Structures are given as C-alpha cells and as structure tokens.
Short mmCIF file of C-alpha atoms in Angstrom, two decimals:
data_model
loop_
_atom_site.label_atom_id
_atom_site.label_comp_id
_atom_site.label_asym_id
_atom_site.label_seq_id
_atom_site.Cartn_x
_atom_site.Cartn_y
_atom_site.Cartn_z
CA MET N 115 -97.33 77.00 -114.20
CA ALA N 116 -100.44 76.15 -112.61
CA HIS N 117 -101.13 72.60 -111.37
CA ALA N 118 -104.46 70.71 -110.23
CA HIS N 119 -104.84 67.31 -109.02
CA HIS N 120 -107.89 65.54 -110.15
CA GLN N 121 -109.04 62.66 -108.49
CA THR N 122 -110.45 60.41 -111.17
CA ASP N 123 -111.40 56.20 -110.98
CA THR N 124 -107.91 55.53 -110.94
CA HIS N 125 -105.50 58.32 -111.70
CA THR N 126 -104.61 61.72 -110.03
CA VAL N 127 -103.82 64.37 -112.89
CA ASP N 128 -101.22 66.69 -112.65
CA PHE N 129 -102.45 69.55 -115.14
CA GLN N 130 -99.81 71.91 -116.14
CA VAL N 131 -101.60 74.98 -117.78
CA ASP N 132 -100.10 78.39 -119.01
CA PRO N 133 -100.69 81.13 -116.88
CA VAL N 134 -102.39 82.91 -120.22
CA VAL N 135 -104.94 80.67 -119.66
CA LEU N 136 -105.68 81.15 -115.72
CA GLU N 137 -105.50 84.89 -116.64
CA LEU N 138 -108.49 84.60 -119.12
CA GLY N 139 -110.37 82.38 -116.84
CA GLN N 140 -109.46 85.25 -114.15
CA ARG N 141 -110.87 87.96 -116.38
CA PHE N 142 -114.07 86.05 -117.37
CA VAL N 143 -115.16 84.93 -113.65
CA ASP N 144 -114.35 88.28 -112.68
CA ALA N 145 -116.75 89.74 -114.98
CA GLY N 146 -119.62 87.21 -113.91
CA HIS N 147 -119.16 84.40 -116.54
CA GLU N 148 -118.15 81.18 -116.96
CA LEU N 149 -114.83 79.73 -118.87
CA SER N 150 -113.55 76.57 -119.81
CA LEU N 151 -110.75 74.76 -121.75
CA VAL N 152 -112.67 72.48 -123.90
CA GLY N 153 -112.41 69.54 -126.43
CA GLY N 154 -108.96 68.58 -127.79
CA PRO N 155 -106.53 70.70 -125.43
CA VAL N 156 -108.50 68.85 -122.25
CA ARG N 157 -107.70 65.48 -123.90
CA ASP N 158 -104.54 66.36 -124.97
CA LEU N 159 -103.49 67.33 -120.98
CA PHE N 160 -104.68 63.97 -120.14
CA LEU N 161 -101.95 62.36 -122.95
CA GLY N 162 -99.26 65.25 -121.83
CA ARG N 163 -99.29 66.55 -125.32
CA ALA N 164 -98.89 70.30 -125.63
CA SER N 165 -101.69 72.30 -128.06
CA PRO N 166 -100.60 75.11 -129.18
CA ASP N 167 -104.50 76.33 -130.14
CA LEU N 168 -106.65 76.05 -127.12
CA ASP N 169 -110.70 76.36 -127.51
CA PHE N 170 -112.37 78.23 -124.71
CA THR N 171 -116.05 77.73 -123.92
CA THR N 172 -118.38 80.58 -122.03
CA ASP N 173 -121.65 81.48 -121.44
CA ALA N 174 -120.68 85.02 -122.55
CA THR N 175 -122.34 86.15 -125.54
CA PRO N 176 -119.98 86.85 -128.46
CA ASP N 177 -120.30 91.12 -128.18
CA GLN N 178 -119.12 90.10 -124.13
CA THR N 179 -116.74 88.07 -125.16
CA VAL N 180 -114.95 90.63 -127.20
CA ALA N 181 -115.79 93.44 -124.54
CA LEU N 182 -113.26 91.20 -121.98
CA ILE N 183 -110.61 90.55 -124.10
CA LYS N 184 -110.24 94.08 -125.99
CA GLY N 185 -107.25 95.22 -124.88
CA TRP N 186 -105.90 92.17 -123.71
CA ALA N 187 -105.89 90.15 -126.35
CA ASP N 188 -102.31 90.85 -128.63
CA ASN N 189 -105.47 91.11 -131.26
CA PHE N 190 -108.74 89.64 -132.12
CA TRP N 191 -111.64 88.76 -135.36
CA GLU N 192 -114.78 88.43 -135.77
CA ILE N 193 -114.69 85.84 -138.74
CA GLY N 194 -116.55 83.28 -136.64
CA ARG N 195 -119.06 85.57 -135.14
CA ALA N 196 -122.46 84.25 -136.40
CA PHE N 197 -121.31 80.95 -135.03
CA GLY N 198 -120.60 82.14 -131.72
CA THR N 199 -116.85 82.14 -131.86
CA ILE N 200 -113.99 84.66 -131.53
CA GLY N 201 -110.41 84.36 -132.81
CA MET N 202 -107.92 86.11 -130.73
CA ARG N 203 -103.97 85.67 -130.37
CA LYS N 204 -101.97 86.56 -127.07
CA ALA N 205 -98.48 85.47 -125.85
CA GLY N 206 -98.22 82.78 -128.58
CA PHE N 207 -101.01 81.43 -128.73
CA GLN N 208 -104.14 80.75 -130.90
CA ILE N 209 -107.37 81.04 -128.97
CA GLU N 210 -110.86 80.51 -130.19
CA ILE N 211 -113.61 81.42 -127.49
CA THR N 212 -116.78 80.25 -128.05
CA THR N 213 -120.62 80.56 -126.50
CA TYR N 214 -122.27 77.93 -125.32
CA ARG N 215 -123.88 75.89 -128.22
CA ALA N 216 -127.64 74.62 -127.38
CA GLU N 217 -129.41 71.89 -129.74
CA ALA N 218 -132.47 73.57 -131.40
CA TYR N 219 -134.40 73.75 -134.20
CA ASP N 220 -135.71 75.34 -137.16
CA PRO N 221 -139.62 73.80 -137.13
CA GLU N 222 -139.84 74.24 -140.70
CA SER N 223 -136.99 71.83 -141.51
CA ARG N 224 -135.79 70.00 -138.54
CA LYS N 225 -132.38 71.72 -139.64
CA PRO N 226 -130.47 72.30 -136.00
CA VAL N 227 -129.81 76.22 -136.00
CA VAL N 228 -127.47 77.87 -134.27
CA ALA N 229 -128.69 78.61 -130.38
CA PHE N 230 -126.38 80.02 -127.87
CA GLY N 231 -127.49 78.18 -124.41
CA SER N 232 -126.44 78.44 -121.06
CA SER N 233 -125.22 75.14 -119.79
CA LEU N 234 -121.82 73.75 -120.39
CA THR N 235 -123.24 69.81 -119.94
CA ASP N 236 -125.71 70.79 -122.65
CA ASP N 237 -122.31 71.86 -124.96
CA LEU N 238 -120.54 68.95 -124.51
CA LEU N 239 -123.49 66.79 -125.29
CA ARG N 240 -123.28 68.00 -128.67
CA ARG N 241 -119.56 67.49 -129.43
CA ASP N 242 -118.07 64.63 -131.30
CA PHE N 243 -116.65 62.15 -129.19
CA THR N 244 -116.28 61.59 -125.38
CA ILE N 245 -112.70 62.52 -125.09
CA ASN N 246 -113.64 65.85 -127.01
CA ALA N 247 -116.44 66.21 -124.48
CA MET N 248 -114.41 66.96 -121.41
CA ALA N 249 -113.77 70.65 -120.09
CA LEU N 250 -111.16 71.90 -117.21
CA ARG N 251 -113.73 74.86 -115.76
CA LEU N 252 -111.39 78.09 -114.85
CA PRO N 253 -109.53 79.58 -113.27
CA ALA N 254 -110.47 76.55 -110.75
CA LEU N 255 -109.04 73.75 -112.89
CA GLU N 256 -112.26 71.48 -112.05
CA LEU N 257 -112.62 68.91 -114.64
CA VAL N 258 -115.92 68.25 -116.47
CA ASP N 259 -116.09 65.48 -117.44
CA PRO N 260 -120.52 63.87 -117.75
CA PHE N 261 -120.04 61.56 -120.40
CA GLY N 262 -116.79 59.63 -119.13
CA GLY N 263 -113.89 60.74 -121.30
CA VAL N 264 -111.30 60.13 -119.23
CA ARG N 265 -112.62 57.09 -118.51
CA ASP N 266 -112.78 56.21 -122.48
CA LEU N 267 -109.43 58.03 -122.88
CA HIS N 268 -107.32 55.26 -120.50
CA ALA N 269 -109.81 52.14 -122.20
CA SER N 270 -108.64 53.92 -125.45
CA THR N 271 -111.55 53.61 -126.82
CA LEU N 272 -113.50 56.05 -129.50
CA ALA N 273 -117.58 56.59 -127.80
CA THR N 274 -119.95 59.64 -128.60
CA PRO N 275 -121.55 61.91 -125.57
CA GLY N 276 -125.07 61.01 -126.87
CA SER N 277 -126.28 58.51 -129.45
CA PRO N 278 -124.15 58.17 -132.20
CA GLN N 279 -126.85 58.38 -135.04
CA ALA N 280 -127.66 62.40 -133.30
CA SER N 281 -123.61 63.45 -133.19
CA PHE N 282 -123.60 61.92 -136.50
CA SER N 283 -126.64 63.32 -137.48
CA ASP N 284 -125.35 66.61 -136.59
CA ASP N 285 -122.51 66.68 -139.32
CA PRO N 286 -121.85 63.14 -140.64
CA LEU N 287 -117.81 64.25 -141.71
CA ARG N 288 -117.79 62.85 -137.70
CA MET N 289 -117.51 59.78 -139.07
CA MET N 290 -114.36 60.56 -141.07
CA ARG N 291 -113.08 61.73 -137.85
CA ALA N 292 -113.77 58.48 -136.22
CA ALA N 293 -111.45 56.85 -138.64
CA ARG N 294 -109.01 59.74 -138.41
CA PHE N 295 -108.74 59.19 -134.88
CA ALA N 296 -108.27 55.83 -134.29
CA ALA N 297 -105.35 56.50 -136.81
CA GLN N 298 -103.85 59.48 -134.94
CA LEU N 299 -104.70 57.98 -131.25
CA GLY N 300 -105.02 54.22 -131.83
CA VAL N 301 -107.86 54.25 -130.14
CA SER N 302 -110.77 51.47 -130.97
CA VAL N 303 -114.03 52.72 -131.97
CA ARG N 304 -116.90 50.92 -129.92
CA ALA N 305 -119.28 49.02 -131.39
CA ASP N 306 -122.38 51.11 -131.47
CA VAL N 307 -120.34 53.62 -133.30
CA ARG N 308 -118.81 51.70 -135.65
CA GLU N 309 -122.81 50.14 -136.71
CA ALA N 310 -123.72 53.81 -136.66
CA MET N 311 -121.05 54.46 -139.16
CA THR N 312 -122.46 51.61 -141.29
CA ALA N 313 -125.75 52.46 -140.93
CA MET N 314 -125.44 56.47 -141.81
CA ALA N 315 -122.04 56.05 -144.47
CA GLU N 316 -123.93 57.52 -147.21
CA ARG N 317 -124.92 60.79 -145.56
CA ILE N 318 -120.80 61.33 -146.28
CA LYS N 319 -122.39 62.73 -149.71
CA ILE N 320 -123.65 65.85 -148.36
CA ILE N 321 -121.03 67.10 -146.78
CA SER N 322 -117.68 68.79 -149.22
CA ALA N 323 -115.33 67.22 -151.17
CA GLU N 324 -112.71 69.49 -149.85
CA ARG N 325 -113.87 68.83 -145.82
CA VAL N 326 -113.90 65.30 -146.93
CA ARG N 327 -110.53 65.72 -148.35
CA ASP N 328 -108.96 67.33 -145.45
CA GLU N 329 -110.11 64.83 -143.13
CA LEU N 330 -108.62 62.11 -145.51
CA VAL N 331 -104.90 63.87 -145.36
CA LYS N 332 -105.29 63.66 -141.62
CA LEU N 333 -105.74 59.74 -141.36
CA ILE N 334 -103.24 59.03 -144.30
CA CYS N 335 -100.71 61.61 -142.60
CA ALA N 336 -101.16 59.72 -139.19
CA ASP N 337 -99.47 57.05 -137.16
CA ARG N 338 -101.10 54.22 -137.89
CA PRO N 339 -103.00 55.41 -141.44
CA ARG N 340 -103.39 51.12 -142.12
CA THR N 341 -105.95 51.10 -138.98
CA GLY N 342 -108.27 54.34 -140.02
CA VAL N 343 -108.26 53.34 -143.85
CA ASP N 344 -109.16 49.90 -142.81
CA LEU N 345 -112.35 51.42 -140.79
CA LEU N 346 -113.39 53.36 -143.80
CA VAL N 347 -113.66 49.98 -145.78
CA GLU N 348 -115.15 47.94 -143.49
CA THR N 349 -117.82 50.56 -142.38
CA GLY N 350 -118.30 51.47 -146.16
CA LEU N 351 -117.46 54.92 -145.71
CA ALA N 352 -114.86 54.00 -148.56
CA GLU N 353 -117.86 53.35 -150.76
CA TYR N 354 -118.48 57.11 -151.16
CA VAL N 355 -114.86 58.46 -150.58
CA LEU N 356 -112.42 56.20 -151.89
CA PRO N 357 -114.05 53.91 -153.66
CA GLU N 358 -111.20 52.54 -156.11
CA VAL N 359 -109.69 51.01 -152.36
CA SER N 360 -113.17 49.45 -151.49
CA ALA N 361 -112.92 47.62 -154.58
CA LEU N 362 -109.37 45.91 -154.02
CA ARG N 363 -111.03 43.71 -152.29
CA LEU N 364 -110.94 41.39 -155.10
CA GLU N 365 -113.49 37.62 -153.93
CA SER N 366 -109.75 35.05 -154.17
CA ASP N 367 -110.42 32.97 -156.59
CA GLU N 368 -110.82 29.33 -155.28
CA HIS N 369 -107.04 28.25 -155.76
CA HIS N 370 -105.61 31.38 -154.34
CA ARG N 371 -103.94 31.90 -157.32
CA HIS N 372 -102.95 35.44 -156.77
CA LYS N 373 -103.07 37.49 -153.08
CA ASP N 374 -105.42 39.87 -151.41
CA VAL N 375 -104.36 42.86 -153.12
CA TYR N 376 -106.80 45.00 -150.68
CA GLN N 377 -104.25 43.83 -147.55
CA HIS N 378 -101.14 43.81 -149.79
CA SER N 379 -101.83 47.90 -150.55
CA LEU N 380 -102.39 48.54 -146.86
CA GLN N 381 -99.28 46.59 -145.91
CA VAL N 382 -97.09 48.62 -148.62
CA LEU N 383 -98.62 52.03 -147.23
CA GLU N 384 -97.08 51.09 -143.99
CA GLN N 385 -93.92 49.98 -145.51
CA ALA N 386 -93.74 53.16 -147.50
CA ALA N 387 -94.16 55.26 -144.18
CA ALA N 388 -91.56 53.42 -142.58
CA LEU N 389 -89.22 54.22 -145.04
CA GLU N 390 -89.96 58.37 -144.64
CA SER N 391 -86.70 60.61 -144.17
CA GLY N 392 -86.38 62.40 -140.78
CA PRO N 393 -86.67 66.37 -141.29
CA ASP N 394 -83.62 66.22 -143.40
CA GLY N 395 -83.59 63.80 -145.62
CA PRO N 396 -84.68 63.96 -149.10
CA VAL N 397 -88.77 62.13 -148.19
CA PRO N 398 -89.49 63.97 -144.56
CA GLY N 399 -92.56 61.79 -143.06
CA PRO N 400 -95.30 62.51 -142.77
CA ASP N 401 -95.18 62.71 -146.85
CA PHE N 402 -98.65 62.83 -147.92
CA VAL N 403 -97.50 61.91 -151.60
CA LEU N 404 -95.64 58.84 -151.21
CA ARG N 405 -98.10 57.60 -148.51
CA PHE N 406 -101.66 57.95 -150.90
CA ALA N 407 -99.33 56.55 -153.88
CA ALA N 408 -98.65 53.62 -151.93
CA LEU N 409 -102.58 53.00 -150.96
CA MET N 410 -103.62 53.51 -154.26
CA HIS N 411 -101.16 51.90 -156.41
CA ASP N 412 -102.60 49.17 -157.49
CA VAL N 413 -106.25 50.55 -157.84
CA GLY N 414 -105.52 49.54 -161.64
CA LYS N 415 -106.01 45.39 -161.39
CA PRO N 416 -109.63 44.99 -160.41
CA ALA N 417 -110.14 46.83 -164.70
CA THR N 418 -107.47 44.93 -165.85
CA ARG N 419 -107.67 41.18 -164.03
CA ARG N 420 -107.73 38.66 -166.60
CA PHE N 421 -107.42 34.68 -166.09
CA GLU N 422 -105.05 33.67 -168.17
CA PRO N 423 -105.12 30.09 -169.75
CA GLY N 424 -103.36 27.71 -168.07
CA GLY N 425 -104.32 29.21 -164.45
CA ALA N 426 -102.26 32.24 -164.58
CA VAL N 427 -104.11 36.19 -163.34
CA SER N 428 -102.59 38.83 -165.13
CA PHE N 429 -102.86 42.79 -164.57
CA ARG N 430 -101.80 44.10 -167.99
CA HIS N 431 -101.22 47.79 -168.07
CA HIS N 432 -102.33 48.05 -164.40
CA ASP N 433 -100.07 50.90 -163.90
CA MET N 434 -101.56 53.33 -166.34
CA VAL N 435 -105.25 52.71 -165.64
CA GLY N 436 -104.61 52.90 -162.15
CA ALA N 437 -102.75 56.32 -162.47
CA LYS N 438 -105.78 57.60 -164.60
CA LEU N 439 -108.34 56.27 -162.40
CA THR N 440 -105.97 58.23 -158.85
CA ALA N 441 -106.19 61.29 -160.43
CA LYS N 442 -109.92 61.24 -160.92
CA ARG N 443 -110.42 60.45 -157.54
CA MET N 444 -108.29 63.04 -155.95
CA LYS N 445 -110.08 65.51 -158.57
CA ALA N 446 -113.00 64.77 -157.34
CA LEU N 447 -111.30 65.49 -154.15
CA ARG N 448 -110.85 68.55 -155.08
CA PHE N 449 -106.53 67.87 -154.76
CA ASP N 450 -104.28 70.69 -156.24
CA ASN N 451 -102.55 69.94 -159.72
CA ASP N 452 -99.68 69.61 -158.28
CA THR N 453 -100.61 66.60 -155.63
CA ILE N 454 -102.26 64.96 -158.45
CA LYS N 455 -99.89 64.65 -160.80
CA ALA N 456 -97.36 64.02 -158.32
CA VAL N 457 -99.54 60.62 -156.69
CA ALA N 458 -100.84 59.64 -160.27
CA ARG N 459 -97.17 60.06 -161.77
CA LEU N 460 -95.50 57.52 -159.11
CA VAL N 461 -98.59 55.17 -159.90
CA GLU N 462 -97.73 54.96 -163.32
CA LEU N 463 -94.21 54.28 -162.70
CA HIS N 464 -94.85 51.80 -159.48
CA MET N 465 -93.92 49.01 -162.17
CA ARG N 466 -90.87 50.18 -164.00
CA PHE N 467 -88.34 48.33 -162.51
CA TYR N 468 -89.60 45.13 -162.52
CA GLY N 469 -88.08 44.79 -165.71
CA TYR N 470 -84.59 45.65 -164.19
CA GLY N 471 -84.56 42.31 -162.46
CA GLU N 472 -84.71 40.50 -165.17
CA ALA N 473 -83.01 41.72 -168.22
CA GLY N 474 -80.71 44.76 -166.70
CA TRP N 475 -80.55 48.07 -167.93
CA SER N 476 -78.34 50.04 -170.62
CA ASP N 477 -77.10 53.44 -169.19
CA SER N 478 -79.83 55.26 -171.32
CA ALA N 479 -82.92 53.12 -169.63
CA VAL N 480 -81.18 54.08 -166.30
CA ARG N 481 -81.54 57.84 -167.08
CA ARG N 482 -84.74 57.31 -169.02
CA TYR N 483 -85.94 56.18 -165.42
CA VAL N 484 -84.65 59.34 -163.79
CA THR N 485 -85.99 61.47 -166.10
CA ASP N 486 -89.27 60.21 -166.27
CA ALA N 487 -89.61 60.18 -162.38
CA GLY N 488 -87.90 63.95 -162.07
CA PRO N 489 -88.44 65.22 -158.69
CA LEU N 490 -90.20 62.58 -157.89
CA LEU N 491 -87.33 59.78 -158.00
CA GLN N 492 -86.69 59.56 -154.19
CA ARG N 493 -90.60 59.04 -153.24
CA LEU N 494 -89.87 56.27 -156.33
CA HIS N 495 -87.45 54.40 -155.00
CA ARG N 496 -89.37 54.00 -151.66
CA LEU N 497 -92.49 52.92 -153.36
CA THR N 498 -90.93 50.61 -155.07
CA ARG N 499 -89.60 48.70 -152.11
CA SER N 500 -92.44 49.21 -149.93
CA ASP N 501 -94.23 46.93 -152.93
CA VAL N 502 -92.52 44.15 -152.26
CA THR N 503 -94.67 41.91 -149.66
CA THR N 504 -93.83 38.28 -150.44
CA ARG N 505 -93.30 36.06 -147.49
CA ASN N 506 -90.56 33.89 -149.53
CA GLN N 507 -87.73 35.53 -148.39
CA ARG N 508 -85.46 34.52 -151.34
CA LYS N 509 -87.65 36.37 -153.58
CA ALA N 510 -87.92 39.50 -151.26
CA ASP N 511 -83.71 39.91 -151.21
CA ARG N 512 -83.30 39.16 -154.81
CA LEU N 513 -85.93 42.11 -155.11
CA SER N 514 -84.05 44.04 -152.76
CA PHE N 515 -80.51 43.35 -153.86
CA ALA N 516 -81.65 44.15 -157.65
CA TYR N 517 -82.70 47.82 -156.21
CA ASP N 518 -80.05 48.27 -154.60
CA ASP N 519 -77.75 48.16 -157.71
CA LEU N 520 -80.36 50.33 -159.54
CA GLU N 521 -79.67 52.66 -157.10
CA ALA N 522 -75.91 52.30 -157.41
CA ARG N 523 -75.99 52.63 -160.98
CA ILE N 524 -77.89 56.26 -160.55
CA ALA N 525 -75.71 57.41 -158.20
CA ALA N 526 -72.46 56.67 -160.31
CA LEU N 527 -74.25 58.05 -163.42
CA GLN N 528 -75.43 61.14 -161.87
CA GLU N 529 -72.03 61.77 -160.82
CA GLN N 530 -70.66 61.08 -164.28
CA GLU N 531 -72.81 63.49 -165.88
CA SER N 532 -75.65 65.61 -163.75
CA LEU N 533 -78.39 63.43 -164.81
CA ASP N 534 -80.89 65.74 -162.81
CA ALA N 535 -81.48 68.26 -165.39
CA VAL N 536 -80.62 65.93 -168.62
CA ARG N 537 -80.59 68.50 -171.66
CA PRO N 538 -79.70 68.23 -175.23
CA ASP N 539 -75.69 68.98 -176.15
CA LEU N 540 -77.33 72.49 -177.68
CA ASP N 541 -80.12 74.98 -176.75
CA GLY N 542 -82.93 75.84 -179.06
CA GLY N 543 -81.08 78.97 -179.75
CA GLN N 544 -77.91 77.36 -181.18
CA ILE N 545 -80.04 74.76 -183.15
CA MET N 546 -82.18 77.55 -185.15
CA ALA N 547 -78.74 79.62 -186.11
CA ILE N 548 -77.44 76.31 -187.41
CA LEU N 549 -80.33 75.43 -189.26
CA GLY N 550 -81.30 78.92 -190.03
CA LEU N 551 -84.88 78.45 -188.54
CA LYS N 552 -87.63 80.87 -187.31
CA PRO N 553 -88.58 80.05 -183.90
CA GLY N 554 -91.52 77.29 -183.99
CA PRO N 555 -92.74 73.41 -184.13
CA VAL N 556 -89.18 72.54 -186.19
CA VAL N 557 -87.40 73.68 -183.45
CA GLY N 558 -89.34 71.41 -180.74
CA ARG N 559 -88.76 68.35 -182.69
CA ALA N 560 -84.95 69.39 -183.51
CA TYR N 561 -84.59 69.45 -179.85
CA LYS N 562 -86.55 66.51 -179.14
CA PHE N 563 -84.47 64.69 -181.47
CA LEU N 564 -81.64 65.75 -179.73
CA LEU N 565 -82.59 64.98 -176.63
CA GLU N 566 -82.91 61.10 -177.23
CA GLU N 567 -79.66 61.48 -178.34
CA ARG N 568 -78.82 62.58 -175.04
CA MET N 569 -80.80 59.52 -173.56
CA GLU N 570 -78.79 57.03 -175.37
CA HIS N 571 -75.54 58.31 -175.67
CA GLY N 572 -74.71 60.82 -172.90
CA PRO N 573 -73.10 64.34 -173.40
CA LEU N 574 -71.52 64.69 -176.85
CA GLU N 575 -69.30 66.91 -178.10
CA ALA N 576 -70.52 69.89 -179.60
CA ALA N 577 -69.27 69.63 -183.04
CA VAL N 578 -70.72 65.68 -183.28
CA ALA N 579 -73.52 66.86 -181.92
CA GLU N 580 -74.05 69.49 -184.58
CA ALA N 581 -73.35 66.41 -187.29
CA LYS N 582 -75.97 64.65 -185.79
CA LEU N 583 -78.40 67.68 -186.23
CA HIS N 584 -77.31 68.34 -189.84
CA ALA N 585 -77.51 64.25 -190.41
CA TRP N 586 -81.33 64.59 -188.97
CA TRP N 587 -82.36 67.88 -190.31
CA ALA N 588 -81.43 66.23 -193.92
CA GLU N 589 -84.05 63.55 -193.78
CA GLN N 590 -86.58 65.80 -192.81
CA PRO N 591 -89.17 67.58 -195.21
CA GLU N 592 -89.10 70.99 -194.44
CA ALA N 593 -85.49 70.95 -195.29
CA ALA N 594 -85.59 71.33 -198.88
CA ALA N 595 -87.67 74.61 -198.24
CA VAL N 596 -84.58 76.15 -196.08
CA ASP N 597 -81.26 77.24 -197.26
CA VAL N 598 -78.88 76.16 -195.14
CA PRO N 599 -76.31 78.85 -194.15
CA PRO N 600 -72.97 77.45 -195.47
CA THR N 601 -70.36 76.73 -192.21
CA GLU N 602 -67.48 78.45 -192.44
CA GLU N 603 -64.45 78.24 -194.53
CA SER N 604 -61.19 77.83 -192.01
#
C-alpha cells in the first residue's frame, strides 16, 4: 500500500491507496498524460471508507485512454464513450476513466453540450458538491482541492463548487442528491444550497422518474433517512416527488386535538429502521419496503380527516385510502410491481392490530392476520410496533404487551398447524372427484368455501371436510344440474 502525507489546515491525511491505482497513474504519466482519482473515492479516503468503484479523470481523450489500458485491464467497455467515459475491470476493482469536461453551450439552445477540456480545475468546478470535487493526482498522490472540499468535510457541510444555481441547472437531480448525502453522511446543507433547492424545486420535474426513484431509495435506506425526508419537505422538493408526505403537515386545530401526523410519520420511519434485523434475521436492514411503508403509513389521513361532534377527530378508512395513494405514487415513480404491492399491503394492514388489544381475537382472526400478511408478516410486526409514538408510557406499554401477546399466539398456532401455507383440507382435484365437477368457477367457489372453514375451525379430518363440502353443495343452484356419483357402499 502506498502512503501520502498531505498537510491541510489542521490535518495530516495518511492516504492508503491500492497499488493498482498507482500503476494506472504511472501508465498515464509515462505517456505524457495526467490522471487523478476523483470524487467519491477521494471523499471516502478522508472518511476512512473503502470504495470498490474507482473514478478517475484525465486530459487523455477516450481513444488515448483505450490505447493505454488495452492489454493491462482485465476487460474494458466503451458504453459511456460519447460522454468521455471508458469503463474497465482490474484486480477486482471497477474503474471508470473520464476525460476532463469543460463548460460549453450550444449557442442555438444554451443547453450544455459535452465538451472535453484540458484543465482539472475546470473539471472539478462542474461537479455537484465540494466534498465530491477533490482529486488526488497520480502517481504523486498530491491532493487537488480548489473549492475547499476538505474544509467542508471537516465542517460536515454540503456546499457547491460554483454557485448552487449553476450546479443545479447542470443537473436538477443534484437537489435530490443533496438530501441523500444529508441522510447518508449526516452533513448539514449550507444556507445558499438550501435556498437554491427551494427556489429551483420545480426543475426536478424535467428529471426522469427512474432517476428520482433511485435517489429516493438511497435516501430512505441511508443511516438518517428522517433528515433527508425533512429536507425534501422543507425545500418544497417533496411537493413534486412525494406530495403525499408534504400533505401530512396538517394544520393543527387550535386545541391540538390530534398529534402532528408529519412528525409522527418521521418518527415511525426512524423506529422501524431501528427494528430491522441483522443480515441473517427475518428483515435484514436497510429494508426499503419496511421503511417506505413506515413513512407512508398515514398518507390517507389528510383525505379522511373529520371533526366529529364533541370535538373528536377521526380518520376512518385512512389505511385503505393510504394504500391506494401509496401504490399510485410508487407507480408514478416507476417502482416494480412486487415492491409496490408489498408497500401498499403494509400500509393497508397497519391498523389491523388495534382491534386486538380491545376485544381479544379468536384463533380464526389470528389465522386471518397471518394469512393476509403472508410473506410480509415479519415486516408488519415491526411496522405495527413502530407506529407507537405516544409519550404516555402506560399506553405505550399496554400496546407493546398486547403485541407481545399476539406474537405469542401466532407462534403457538404456527406450531400447531403449519400456518404459513393455510390451504383447504381438500384440494381442487379432490373437490372435482367428490362432486363430479369439471374444472371451472364452481370448483373455485367450493375451494374458497373450504378455505373459509379452515380459517374458522383449523384443520379438519378428510371425512368431516367431505361432509361439509356435500352440505355446502346441496345449497348451490348448480347442484340440481349435476348428478353426484353415489359414495361407494363399504
């Protein structure tokens, strides 16, 4: 490993760089070119984190880069060539080398066009934030930091190399990235950056839904998702990317008869993230489905809020309404169907448990809870527990004990009968044989009837199930049209 000492105002940084990096730098310098490690990997060196992906920048053209790495790299690809980027693999590292960019406009449209430059400083100026606009010149390992990235990293501040307006005009997605870095790195966003995000929020509309979604997922799965979401809402970006969350800031009525739904939702998000399991547990963190359901679980409240006589506030069916709103938003953000279904289902089921503490449930109600949650049961457990943000300790304890009790009931029932796959006591083939039916909707109805029986009463002996099926069939209008084969005399 190579070491470089770099004196900043207060710190000597001891860089440890893989030999592959130095070897690559030497190849370029020997050919009369510049090469620098740039952006995220340099930031991560200061943070003491290792980057599996290495980004470099050079004054060499893409053609010259290819000539220098051919035969040295394990393999390489030219997909990003039009943007000046050549990708490669070497010794387990994924490497991208991009030719310096310069600011250039198409005079017809004032839109930036790709233009290659010859200056590292100009290239760094065009990057999103100062902490990502540092470079390490190779192979000398000399730090190039014209915009105070080291200073901002030490101060834990997010600032832009040029004006924030210029940075965000270049790519409005950078406004989302600001919120994502706040959530991932715990940096605070400098006032001028926050002001530009607020003033330019609407520009996010020109970015594709897929790019917005990918940033949102990174933000939600970060260490401090609450910080990131709060920044999106406060700057007005959420009005365009997650309007349902902005809408949670219901104006409190003057008597404060109901708690702030927005702050509650952020707290539930934090609490749900804290309940994720380790990599071998049932819900390995970070789990996007659980976290996003936690954030969205109450989005149906604004549309269902009613002030009742006597001063109470109600939100009837906010779970159903919220599930629909969540699915609609996720569709607009181009999430895949499985993720949409999972998150919407959790939102739909998040209130189900509240009937348990008051009335106690029959075994069939517990079975139904498990069946309806299906593979989401472990996430639903965590979402429901996280949904308690009351400062009233007695109430919180009561809900917690009730949920402990429900989980114990579920465990007992699951032992008693492998509940994960609740199936009727007779399958479709047996139903058709017993009733002499051909495949069709009637068989489906019979199957559904037996499934309900199974829910209510648990497993039945085959003979009992058959008797119940005959009794059900006798009441069906189709029965008259079908001759049931006589049961054989023994």
